Coordinates of C-alpha atoms in Angstrom, one line a residue:
Chain A
M278 CA 109.3 114.9 109.7
L279 CA 111.4 114.9 113.0
E280 CA 112.1 111.2 112.6
K281 CA 113.4 112.0 109.1
R282 CA 115.5 114.8 110.4
M283 CA 117.1 112.5 113.1
A284 CA 117.9 109.8 110.7
A285 CA 119.6 112.3 108.4
L286 CA 121.5 113.6 111.1
Q287 CA 123.2 110.2 111.9
V288 CA 124.0 109.7 107.9
F289 CA 125.5 113.4 108.2
Y290 CA 127.9 112.3 111.1
T291 CA 128.8 108.9 109.1
K292 CA 129.6 110.4 105.7
P293 CA 133.0 111.8 105.0
L294 CA 133.5 115.1 103.3
P295 CA 133.9 114.7 99.4
T296 CA 137.5 114.3 98.7
W297 CA 137.1 115.6 94.8
G298 CA 136.1 119.1 93.6
G299 CA 136.7 122.2 95.7
D300 CA 138.4 122.6 99.1
V301 CA 135.8 122.3 101.8
S302 CA 138.2 121.9 104.8
G303 CA 137.5 125.4 105.7
I304 CA 134.0 124.8 106.9
D305 CA 133.7 124.5 110.7
F306 CA 130.4 122.7 111.2
D307 CA 130.4 123.5 115.0
T308 CA 130.4 127.2 114.6
I309 CA 127.4 127.5 112.2
Y310 CA 124.0 128.7 113.3
Y311 CA 121.6 126.0 112.0
Y312 CA 118.5 128.1 112.6
V313 CA 117.8 131.6 112.7
K314 CA 114.6 133.1 113.3
P315 CA 113.7 135.3 110.4
T316 CA 113.1 138.2 112.3
K317 CA 116.5 138.3 113.6
G318 CA 117.8 139.3 110.4
G319 CA 116.5 142.6 110.9
A320 CA 118.5 143.3 113.8
K321 CA 121.6 144.0 111.7
R322 CA 122.3 147.7 110.6
W323 CA 122.8 148.9 107.3
E324 CA 125.9 150.7 108.6
D325 CA 127.6 146.9 109.0
V326 CA 127.4 146.1 105.4
P327 CA 130.7 146.3 103.6
P328 CA 131.2 149.2 101.6
S329 CA 132.2 147.0 98.5
I330 CA 128.9 145.5 98.7
K331 CA 127.1 149.1 98.8
E332 CA 129.2 150.3 96.0
T333 CA 128.0 147.6 93.7
F334 CA 124.3 148.2 94.8
E335 CA 125.0 151.6 93.5
K336 CA 126.5 150.8 90.3
I337 CA 123.9 148.2 89.1
G338 CA 121.2 150.4 90.1
I339 CA 119.1 148.9 92.7
P340 CA 116.5 151.0 94.6
E341 CA 117.2 151.8 98.2
A342 CA 114.8 149.8 99.9
E343 CA 115.6 146.6 97.8
R344 CA 119.4 147.2 98.8
K345 CA 118.6 147.2 102.3
Y346 CA 116.5 143.8 101.8
L347 CA 119.3 142.4 100.0
A348 CA 121.8 143.2 102.4
G349 CA 119.8 141.5 105.1
V350 CA 119.0 144.6 107.0
G351 CA 115.3 145.1 106.1
S352 CA 112.4 143.8 104.3
Q353 CA 110.7 145.4 101.3
F354 CA 107.1 146.3 101.7
E355 CA 105.8 147.0 98.3
S356 CA 106.3 143.7 97.0
E357 CA 104.2 142.4 99.9
V358 CA 101.1 143.7 97.7
V359 CA 102.4 142.2 94.6
Y360 CA 102.6 138.9 96.5
H361 CA 99.0 139.1 97.5
S362 CA 97.7 139.9 94.0
L363 CA 99.8 137.0 92.6
Q364 CA 98.6 134.4 95.3
E365 CA 95.3 135.2 94.4
E366 CA 95.6 134.6 90.7
L367 CA 97.6 131.5 91.4
Q368 CA 95.0 130.0 93.7
K369 CA 92.1 130.5 91.1
Q370 CA 94.4 128.0 88.9
G371 CA 94.9 125.7 91.9
V372 CA 98.6 126.5 91.8
I373 CA 100.2 126.0 95.5
F374 CA 103.2 128.4 95.8
L375 CA 104.2 128.5 99.5
G376 CA 107.2 128.4 101.8
M377 CA 108.3 124.9 102.4
D378 CA 107.6 125.2 106.1
D379 CA 103.9 126.5 105.6
A380 CA 103.6 123.6 102.9
L381 CA 104.4 121.0 105.4
R382 CA 101.9 122.5 107.6
M383 CA 99.1 123.0 105.1
H384 CA 99.6 120.2 102.7
P385 CA 101.3 117.4 104.5
A386 CA 100.1 114.6 102.2
I387 CA 101.8 116.0 98.9
V388 CA 105.0 116.9 100.9
R389 CA 105.3 113.3 102.5
K390 CA 104.7 111.6 99.0
Y391 CA 107.6 113.5 97.3
F392 CA 110.1 114.8 100.3
G393 CA 113.5 113.2 99.8
T394 CA 112.5 110.6 97.2
L395 CA 114.5 112.1 94.5
V396 CA 117.5 113.3 96.9
P397 CA 117.3 110.9 99.9
A398 CA 119.4 111.9 103.1
S399 CA 121.9 109.4 102.3
D400 CA 122.6 111.0 98.9
N401 CA 125.6 113.1 100.2
K402 CA 126.8 114.8 103.4
F403 CA 125.4 118.0 102.6
A404 CA 122.0 116.7 101.3
A405 CA 122.1 114.6 104.8
L406 CA 122.8 117.8 106.5
N407 CA 119.9 119.8 104.8
T408 CA 117.6 117.1 105.5
A409 CA 118.4 117.2 109.2
V410 CA 118.3 120.9 109.7
W411 CA 116.3 122.4 106.6
S412 CA 114.3 125.5 106.9
G413 CA 112.6 127.7 104.4
G414 CA 112.7 127.1 100.7
S415 CA 109.8 127.3 98.0
F416 CA 107.1 124.5 97.5
I417 CA 105.2 124.7 94.1
Y418 CA 102.4 122.3 93.0
V419 CA 101.0 123.0 89.7
P420 CA 98.0 120.9 88.9
R421 CA 97.4 118.8 85.6
G422 CA 97.1 121.1 82.6
V423 CA 97.7 124.3 84.2
H424 CA 100.2 126.6 82.5
V425 CA 101.6 129.2 85.0
A426 CA 101.9 132.3 82.6
L427 CA 104.5 134.4 84.9
P428 CA 107.6 133.2 86.2
L429 CA 107.2 132.5 89.9
Q430 CA 110.0 134.3 91.9
A431 CA 111.2 133.3 95.0
Y432 CA 111.9 137.0 95.5
F433 CA 108.3 137.8 96.2
R434 CA 107.7 135.1 98.5
I435 CA 110.9 135.4 100.5
N436 CA 110.3 138.9 101.7
R437 CA 107.6 137.5 104.0
Q438 CA 110.0 135.0 105.4
S439 CA 113.7 135.4 105.3
M440 CA 115.6 132.8 103.2
G441 CA 117.5 130.3 105.1
Q442 CA 120.8 128.8 104.4
F443 CA 119.5 125.2 104.3
E444 CA 116.5 125.7 102.0
R445 CA 114.6 122.8 100.7
T446 CA 112.7 123.6 97.6
L447 CA 110.3 121.1 96.2
I448 CA 108.5 121.6 92.9
V449 CA 105.7 119.1 91.3
A450 CA 104.4 119.9 88.0
E451 CA 101.4 117.5 87.0
E452 CA 100.7 116.1 83.8
G453 CA 100.8 118.5 80.8
S454 CA 101.5 121.8 83.0
S455 CA 104.2 124.2 82.9
V456 CA 105.9 126.4 85.3
H457 CA 109.2 128.6 85.6
Y458 CA 110.5 129.4 88.6
V459 CA 113.3 132.0 89.4
E460 CA 115.5 132.0 92.5
G461 CA 118.1 134.3 93.8
C462 CA 119.0 138.0 92.3
S463 CA 121.9 139.2 90.4
A464 CA 122.7 141.7 93.1
P465 CA 125.2 140.5 95.9
Q466 CA 123.5 139.1 99.0
Y467 CA 125.3 139.8 101.8
T468 CA 125.1 137.3 104.5
T469 CA 127.2 136.6 107.6
D470 CA 126.4 132.8 107.0
S471 CA 129.3 130.9 105.9
L472 CA 127.6 127.8 104.5
H473 CA 124.5 127.8 102.2
S474 CA 123.4 124.1 101.5
A475 CA 120.3 123.7 99.7
V476 CA 118.3 120.8 98.3
V477 CA 116.1 121.1 95.3
E478 CA 113.9 118.2 94.0
I479 CA 111.6 118.5 91.0
F480 CA 109.2 116.4 89.9
V481 CA 108.3 117.0 86.0
K482 CA 105.3 114.6 85.0
K483 CA 104.2 113.3 81.7
G484 CA 104.3 116.1 78.9
A485 CA 104.8 118.9 81.8
K486 CA 107.7 121.6 81.3
V487 CA 109.7 123.0 84.1
Q488 CA 112.4 125.8 84.0
Y489 CA 114.4 126.5 87.0
T490 CA 116.3 129.6 86.8
T491 CA 119.0 130.4 89.6
I492 CA 121.3 133.6 89.7
Q493 CA 123.6 133.2 92.6
N494 CA 125.7 136.1 93.6
W495 CA 126.6 135.3 97.6
S496 CA 129.2 137.4 99.1
D497 CA 132.6 135.9 98.7
N498 CA 132.7 134.2 102.2
V499 CA 130.0 131.7 101.5
Y500 CA 130.6 128.2 100.7
N501 CA 127.5 127.3 98.4
L502 CA 127.0 123.4 98.3
V503 CA 123.7 122.5 96.8
T504 CA 122.1 119.4 95.5
K505 CA 119.7 119.9 92.9
R506 CA 117.9 117.1 91.0
A507 CA 114.8 116.8 88.6
S508 CA 113.2 113.7 87.1
A509 CA 111.4 114.0 83.8
D510 CA 108.6 111.4 82.9
Q511 CA 107.5 110.7 79.3
D512 CA 107.2 113.8 76.8
A513 CA 108.3 116.1 79.7
R514 CA 110.9 118.8 79.6
M515 CA 113.2 120.0 82.3
I516 CA 115.3 123.0 81.9
W517 CA 118.2 124.3 84.6
L518 CA 119.3 127.8 83.8
D519 CA 122.3 128.3 86.2
C520 CA 124.2 131.4 86.9
N521 CA 127.1 131.4 89.5
I522 CA 128.7 134.8 90.2
G523 CA 129.5 134.8 93.8
S524 CA 130.4 132.6 96.7
K525 CA 134.0 131.3 97.9
L526 CA 133.3 128.1 96.8
T527 CA 130.3 126.8 94.7
M528 CA 129.9 123.0 94.1
K529 CA 126.7 122.5 92.2
Y530 CA 125.8 120.1 89.5
P531 CA 122.0 120.1 88.6
S532 CA 120.8 116.9 87.6
I533 CA 118.2 115.4 85.4
I534 CA 116.9 111.8 85.2
L535 CA 115.0 111.2 82.1
R536 CA 113.1 108.4 83.0
G537 CA 110.1 108.6 80.4
R538 CA 110.1 107.9 76.8
N539 CA 111.0 111.1 74.8
A540 CA 111.7 113.3 77.9
R541 CA 114.1 116.1 77.3
G542 CA 116.5 117.7 79.6
E543 CA 118.5 120.7 79.1
I544 CA 121.2 122.5 81.6
Q545 CA 122.5 125.9 80.7
S546 CA 125.1 127.3 83.1
L547 CA 127.4 130.4 83.2
A548 CA 130.2 130.6 86.0
V549 CA 132.4 133.7 86.8
A550 CA 135.1 133.2 89.2
G551 CA 137.1 136.1 90.4
S552 CA 139.9 136.6 93.0
G553 CA 139.6 133.7 95.7
Q554 CA 136.6 132.0 94.2
H555 CA 136.3 128.6 93.0
Q556 CA 133.1 127.8 90.8
D557 CA 133.0 124.1 90.5
A558 CA 129.8 123.7 88.5
G559 CA 128.3 121.7 85.8
G560 CA 125.5 119.1 85.3
K561 CA 124.4 115.3 85.3
V562 CA 122.1 113.9 83.0
I563 CA 121.1 110.0 83.3
H564 CA 119.2 108.7 80.5
A565 CA 116.9 105.8 81.7
A566 CA 114.3 105.7 79.0
P567 CA 114.2 105.5 75.2
D568 CA 114.3 108.3 72.6
T569 CA 115.5 110.8 75.4
S570 CA 117.7 113.7 74.5
S571 CA 119.9 116.1 76.7
T572 CA 121.8 119.2 76.2
I573 CA 124.3 120.7 78.5
V574 CA 126.0 124.1 77.6
S575 CA 128.3 125.4 80.0
R576 CA 130.2 128.7 79.8
S577 CA 132.9 129.9 82.3
I578 CA 135.1 133.0 83.0
S579 CA 137.9 132.9 85.3
R580 CA 140.0 136.1 86.2
D581 CA 142.3 137.6 89.0
G582 CA 143.2 134.0 90.2
G583 CA 139.8 132.7 90.2
R584 CA 139.2 129.1 89.3
T585 CA 136.1 127.7 87.2
S586 CA 135.7 123.9 86.5
Y587 CA 133.3 122.2 84.7
R588 CA 132.3 118.8 86.3
G589 CA 129.7 116.7 84.2
L590 CA 128.2 113.2 84.0
V591 CA 126.2 111.9 81.2
R592 CA 125.3 108.3 81.5
V593 CA 123.1 106.4 78.9
G594 CA 121.5 103.4 80.6
K595 CA 121.1 100.0 78.7
T596 CA 117.3 100.7 78.2
A597 CA 117.8 103.9 76.8
R598 CA 117.5 103.2 73.0
N599 CA 118.0 106.0 70.5
A600 CA 119.2 108.4 73.3
T601 CA 121.1 111.7 72.0
V602 CA 123.3 114.2 73.9
R603 CA 125.2 117.1 73.3
V604 CA 127.7 118.6 76.0
V605 CA 129.4 121.9 75.0
C606 CA 131.7 123.7 77.4
D607 CA 133.6 126.7 76.6
A608 CA 135.8 128.6 79.1
L609 CA 137.6 132.1 79.0
I610 CA 140.7 132.9 81.1
L611 CA 141.5 136.3 81.6
D612 CA 144.8 136.5 83.2
P613 CA 148.1 134.4 83.7
S614 CA 147.0 133.8 87.5
S615 CA 143.5 132.2 86.8
R616 CA 142.7 128.7 86.4
S617 CA 140.1 126.5 84.3
D618 CA 139.2 122.9 84.5
T619 CA 137.1 120.4 82.7
Y620 CA 136.3 117.1 83.9
P621 CA 133.5 115.6 81.5
T622 CA 132.5 111.9 82.1
M623 CA 130.5 110.1 79.6
I624 CA 129.3 106.4 80.0
V625 CA 127.5 105.0 77.2
N626 CA 125.8 101.6 77.9
D627 CA 123.7 101.5 74.6
A628 CA 125.0 101.2 71.1
S629 CA 122.1 103.2 69.4
A630 CA 123.1 106.4 71.5
K631 CA 124.7 109.4 69.8
V632 CA 126.7 111.2 72.3
A633 CA 128.8 114.3 71.5
H634 CA 130.9 116.6 73.5
E635 CA 133.4 119.3 73.0
A636 CA 135.2 122.1 75.0
T637 CA 137.6 125.0 74.4
V638 CA 139.6 126.8 76.8
A639 CA 141.0 130.1 75.5
K640 CA 141.9 133.8 76.4
I641 CA 140.4 136.5 74.8
S642 CA 141.8 136.9 71.2
E643 CA 144.0 139.7 70.6
E644 CA 142.7 140.1 67.0
A645 CA 139.1 140.7 68.2
L646 CA 140.7 143.1 71.1
Q647 CA 142.6 145.0 68.5
Y648 CA 139.8 145.2 66.1
L649 CA 137.5 146.8 68.7
Q650 CA 140.3 149.0 69.6
A651 CA 140.8 150.0 66.1
R652 CA 137.1 151.2 66.3
G653 CA 137.7 153.4 69.2
F654 CA 137.0 151.5 72.2
S655 CA 139.4 151.6 75.3
A656 CA 141.1 148.0 76.1
E657 CA 139.2 147.8 79.2
H658 CA 135.7 148.3 77.2
A659 CA 136.6 146.2 74.3
S660 CA 137.4 143.3 76.8
S661 CA 134.3 143.7 78.7
L662 CA 132.3 143.6 75.5
I663 CA 134.0 140.5 74.3
V664 CA 133.2 138.9 78.0
N665 CA 129.6 140.1 77.8
G666 CA 129.3 138.4 74.1
F667 CA 130.8 135.1 75.3
A668 CA 128.2 135.0 78.3
E669 CA 125.4 136.1 75.9
P670 CA 123.9 132.7 74.8
I671 CA 123.2 131.9 78.4
V672 CA 122.4 135.6 79.6
Q673 CA 119.7 135.9 76.8
Q674 CA 117.7 133.1 78.0
L675 CA 117.1 134.8 81.4
P676 CA 114.0 136.8 82.0
M677 CA 114.7 140.4 80.7
E678 CA 115.4 142.2 84.0
Y679 CA 117.6 139.6 85.5
A680 CA 119.5 139.6 82.0
V681 CA 119.7 143.5 82.0
E682 CA 121.2 143.3 85.7
L683 CA 123.5 140.6 84.7
R684 CA 125.0 142.3 81.8
R685 CA 125.8 145.2 83.9
L686 CA 127.2 143.0 86.7
L687 CA 129.5 141.3 84.2
E688 CA 130.6 144.8 83.1
L689 CA 131.4 145.8 86.4
E690 CA 133.1 142.6 87.3
M691 CA 135.4 143.1 84.4
T692 CA 136.3 146.8 85.5
G693 CA 140.1 147.0 86.2
S694 CA 140.6 143.4 84.9
V695 CA 142.5 144.5 82.0
G696 CA 145.5 146.6 81.6
Chain B
M139 CA 167.6 127.4 63.3
V140 CA 167.3 124.8 66.0
K141 CA 167.3 121.4 64.6
A142 CA 164.3 119.5 65.6
R143 CA 164.8 116.0 67.0
I144 CA 162.1 113.6 66.5
K145 CA 161.4 110.3 68.2
T146 CA 158.8 108.0 67.0
V147 CA 157.0 105.1 68.6
F148 CA 154.6 102.6 67.9
F149 CA 152.2 100.5 70.0
S150 CA 150.4 97.3 69.3
R151 CA 149.2 96.9 72.7
F152 CA 148.3 99.7 75.4
R153 CA 151.1 99.4 78.2
N154 CA 152.3 101.7 80.8
A155 CA 155.0 104.2 79.5
S156 CA 156.4 107.6 80.2
Y157 CA 158.0 110.1 78.1
T158 CA 159.9 113.4 78.7
V159 CA 159.9 115.7 75.7
G160 CA 162.8 118.3 76.0
R161 CA 163.3 121.7 74.3
N162 CA 162.3 121.5 70.5
E163 CA 161.9 117.8 70.5
T164 CA 159.0 116.0 69.1
L165 CA 157.6 112.8 70.0
I166 CA 155.2 111.0 67.6
I167 CA 153.2 108.0 68.9
G168 CA 151.1 105.7 66.6
A169 CA 149.0 103.0 67.8
Y170 CA 146.8 100.1 66.7
V171 CA 145.4 97.8 69.4
S172 CA 143.3 94.7 68.5
R173 CA 144.1 92.8 71.6
A174 CA 143.0 94.2 75.0
A175 CA 145.7 94.2 77.7
K176 CA 144.8 92.6 80.8
R177 CA 144.9 95.6 83.2
A178 CA 144.6 99.3 82.8
A179 CA 147.6 101.2 80.9
E180 CA 148.8 104.4 81.9
L181 CA 150.9 106.6 79.3
S182 CA 152.3 109.7 80.5
I183 CA 153.9 112.4 78.4
D184 CA 155.9 115.2 80.1
L185 CA 156.4 118.1 77.7
A186 CA 159.4 119.6 79.7
G187 CA 161.2 121.7 77.2
D188 CA 160.3 125.0 75.4
G189 CA 158.7 123.9 72.1
G190 CA 158.5 120.5 72.9
R191 CA 155.6 118.6 70.9
V192 CA 153.8 115.3 70.9
L193 CA 151.6 113.8 68.3
M194 CA 149.6 110.9 68.8
C195 CA 147.2 108.9 66.9
Y196 CA 145.8 105.5 68.2
A197 CA 143.1 103.3 67.3
Y198 CA 141.9 100.0 68.8
S199 CA 139.1 97.5 68.2
G200 CA 137.6 95.2 70.8
C201 CA 135.0 92.4 70.8
G202 CA 134.3 89.5 72.9
T203 CA 134.7 90.3 76.4
D204 CA 137.8 92.7 75.7
V205 CA 138.3 95.8 78.1
H206 CA 140.5 98.5 76.6
A207 CA 141.4 100.8 79.7
L208 CA 143.6 103.6 78.9
R209 CA 144.7 106.6 80.7
I210 CA 146.8 109.4 78.9
S211 CA 148.3 112.1 81.0
V212 CA 150.0 115.1 79.1
T213 CA 151.5 117.6 81.1
H214 CA 152.7 121.0 79.6
R215 CA 155.4 122.4 81.9
A216 CA 157.4 124.6 79.5
P217 CA 156.3 127.5 77.1
R218 CA 155.0 126.9 73.6
T219 CA 154.6 123.2 74.0
V220 CA 152.2 121.4 71.8
A221 CA 150.1 118.3 72.2
N222 CA 147.6 116.6 69.6
I223 CA 146.1 113.3 70.7
F224 CA 143.6 111.6 68.4
G225 CA 141.9 108.6 69.4
R226 CA 139.3 106.2 67.8
G227 CA 137.7 102.7 68.9
A228 CA 135.4 100.3 67.6
L229 CA 133.4 98.1 70.2
S230 CA 131.4 95.1 69.4
G231 CA 130.2 92.0 71.4
N232 CA 130.6 92.6 74.9
A233 CA 133.5 94.8 74.7
S234 CA 134.1 98.0 76.6
S235 CA 136.6 100.8 76.7
T236 CA 137.2 103.2 79.4
I237 CA 139.6 106.4 78.5
L238 CA 140.7 108.9 80.5
G239 CA 142.7 111.9 79.0
I240 CA 144.1 114.5 81.4
A241 CA 145.7 117.5 79.7
R242 CA 147.4 119.7 82.3
I243 CA 148.8 123.0 81.6
E244 CA 151.1 124.5 84.2
K245 CA 151.7 128.1 85.1
N246 CA 154.6 128.6 83.2
A247 CA 153.4 127.1 80.2
Q248 CA 152.5 130.1 78.2
Q249 CA 151.3 129.8 74.6
A250 CA 150.7 126.0 75.2
D251 CA 148.3 124.3 72.6
T252 CA 146.6 121.4 73.6
Y253 CA 143.9 119.0 71.9
F254 CA 142.6 115.7 72.6
S255 CA 139.7 113.9 70.7
H256 CA 138.3 110.4 71.2
H257 CA 135.4 109.0 69.2
A258 CA 133.9 105.5 69.8
L259 CA 131.9 103.5 67.5
L260 CA 129.4 101.1 69.2
L261 CA 128.5 98.1 67.2
S262 CA 126.4 95.7 69.4
D263 CA 123.8 96.2 72.3
A264 CA 126.3 95.2 74.9
A265 CA 129.1 97.2 73.9
R266 CA 130.0 100.0 76.3
A267 CA 132.2 103.2 76.0
S268 CA 133.3 105.7 78.5
A269 CA 135.5 108.7 78.1
T270 CA 136.4 111.7 80.2
P271 CA 138.8 114.2 78.5
S272 CA 139.8 116.6 81.2
L273 CA 141.6 119.8 81.3
E274 CA 143.6 121.4 83.9
I275 CA 144.6 124.9 82.9
E276 CA 146.4 127.5 85.2
T277 CA 147.4 129.9 82.7
D278 CA 145.6 132.4 80.3
D279 CA 147.4 132.3 77.2
V280 CA 146.7 128.8 75.8
L281 CA 144.8 127.0 73.3
A282 CA 142.8 124.0 74.7
G283 CA 140.1 121.8 73.4
H284 CA 138.7 118.4 73.5
A285 CA 136.1 116.5 71.8
A286 CA 134.7 113.1 72.3
S287 CA 131.6 111.2 70.9
T288 CA 130.1 107.9 71.0
A289 CA 127.7 106.9 68.3
P290 CA 126.4 103.5 66.4
L291 CA 127.4 103.1 62.8
D292 CA 125.6 105.3 60.5
Q293 CA 122.8 103.4 58.7
D294 CA 122.6 105.7 55.7
S295 CA 126.4 104.9 54.8
L296 CA 126.0 101.4 55.4
A297 CA 123.2 101.1 53.0
Y298 CA 125.0 103.3 50.6
V299 CA 127.8 100.8 50.6
R300 CA 125.6 98.0 50.2
T301 CA 124.2 99.2 47.3
R302 CA 127.4 99.1 45.8
G303 CA 127.2 95.4 46.1
M304 CA 128.8 94.5 49.5
S305 CA 127.5 92.2 52.0
E306 CA 126.3 93.6 55.3
S307 CA 129.6 92.4 57.0
A308 CA 132.0 93.4 54.3
A309 CA 130.2 96.8 54.3
T310 CA 130.5 97.1 58.1
A311 CA 134.3 96.2 58.0
V312 CA 135.0 98.8 55.1
L313 CA 133.2 101.6 57.5
V314 CA 134.8 100.5 60.6
N315 CA 138.1 100.6 58.6
G316 CA 137.5 104.1 57.4
F317 CA 136.5 105.3 60.8
L318 CA 139.5 103.8 62.7
S319 CA 142.0 105.1 60.4
H320 CA 140.5 108.4 59.8
D321 CA 143.2 110.2 61.8
V322 CA 146.3 108.1 60.6
N323 CA 147.3 110.6 57.7
R324 CA 148.5 113.0 60.4
L325 CA 151.3 110.3 61.1
P326 CA 154.5 110.2 59.1
N327 CA 154.7 107.3 56.5
E328 CA 156.8 105.1 58.5
L329 CA 154.2 104.9 61.5
A330 CA 151.3 105.1 59.1
N331 CA 152.5 101.9 57.2
R332 CA 152.9 100.3 60.7
F333 CA 149.6 101.2 61.5
Y334 CA 148.0 99.7 58.3
R335 CA 150.3 96.5 58.5
S336 CA 149.0 95.8 62.1
F337 CA 145.5 96.9 61.2
R338 CA 143.2 94.0 61.8
L339 CA 139.6 94.1 63.3
C340 CA 138.7 91.2 65.6
K341 CA 137.1 88.2 64.2
S342 CA 133.5 89.1 65.3
L343 CA 133.9 92.5 63.9
E344 CA 134.8 91.1 60.7
N345 CA 131.6 88.7 60.6
T346 CA 129.2 91.3 62.1

């Protein structure tokens, strides 16, 4: 592993920063702490947490203990118990669910077989950085034919070991298995780190199904530059569900390589950009086998001078006969100072592929607003309802407790945005 | 009542061109391109005056080793500017097309309305199409949309036309004609006539 890290560091030094997408010139690589011992997090004081973050906790109704954990000043003890009983249940099925560091120690053979094969260090500058300095992240191994009934949540595991800024997550779903992994939390995560650069690799074997759900709400000083990639074998199904609300700049394009016949991929994303934020998100699907299909649905909302960008790539290779692709991106702009961009690229190298893409950008319709106001809603409440309705197709696919929190958060984000 | 000034242009080959559309002016562009240019062409349209409009309908067919490369950029600089761009292409043999459409709506272009569509028909295994319809929008009171698709010829339609007694190649030509001229009725007569007059599929397409 040390060799891999050293080699990756060299790659990091030689690779240029990306010239497209968001402005990353504000990152000073020399001032970042590359490894902080998990226990150090506890040294911070609740009093140091900014009032705006505390206020949000209050409004979306997060319990006291959880608030402290989310703010990075404490850890939650009740969930330890939940974690242990969950762990027992999983062990019976042969499922491995560990922190990446533990996994490397306890299951080196599996880690070696998959680590860095989907996202090599040479992939991009930030993947190289992650490979060189990674710590933390999740490791999930689901044996053949096993269906994990409950969504596995990083939330339970992280409490034992604080989440790093250079997480490395690896998920392997063997033939015919299924698993749903949820990372992040709808509450704002306060951190003094300025760069979060994770790498996620997912292997979906024949007939398996993996759903990876992310709810990202970093505080607005964070650069969130993440490389996520999945490979789907024959008859496999991969779903990325990605909600980006926080951070200063997010650049994240979950990818799926459909390399087995009849593999299916789905990327659903929601992005909300407020003042000073840039959400540059999207998805990539590479069709490399016959009869594969993919769907990308993206919804974005920009307000108070925020900027959302959809950046997507769909490539249908020569060997991918009868591929079908559907891409839909819709954007809502709430005020004149905000911005929304769409950069979809479609490359079709096979004549039997059916590829369709559509996008719309608009503001909240006056008619809808007036209709609701005529029914007695205030302008603010009416637009918050419309925004929630706009986000609903994505939000409703989240596990219930996350959906509830996210809806409340959207309402909160909209407060004061109209009138 | 302001008198609208209309300017019409017809292209039979993609080439570099740039236009500025002033206050209440309308620019209408028709294009039918059957021979690929040697290099990528760039068309830029600047909607600089309040109420300026552009309508463009283009179609192209490619066969052999034709490479159609076109970049269309439309910039909405003034309020109430409107752009409607409709493109279609049919590709056979080893032909390929790369179409880049960029619609940009600047801050003061309130109530701008922009639409771009591009549809490609792939008629052979080696034909390739790439399309990137981009939007950059810096204000809120706008309507913006785009649509793009790539697909093979619909086998059901082909079977239907063939049952009416046509050979496969004749049936294909009929369907490709219909596909490429789908948006032409949006053009004024004069341009639509020129479109039909210059309409010709490349040889291999006719004999597919």
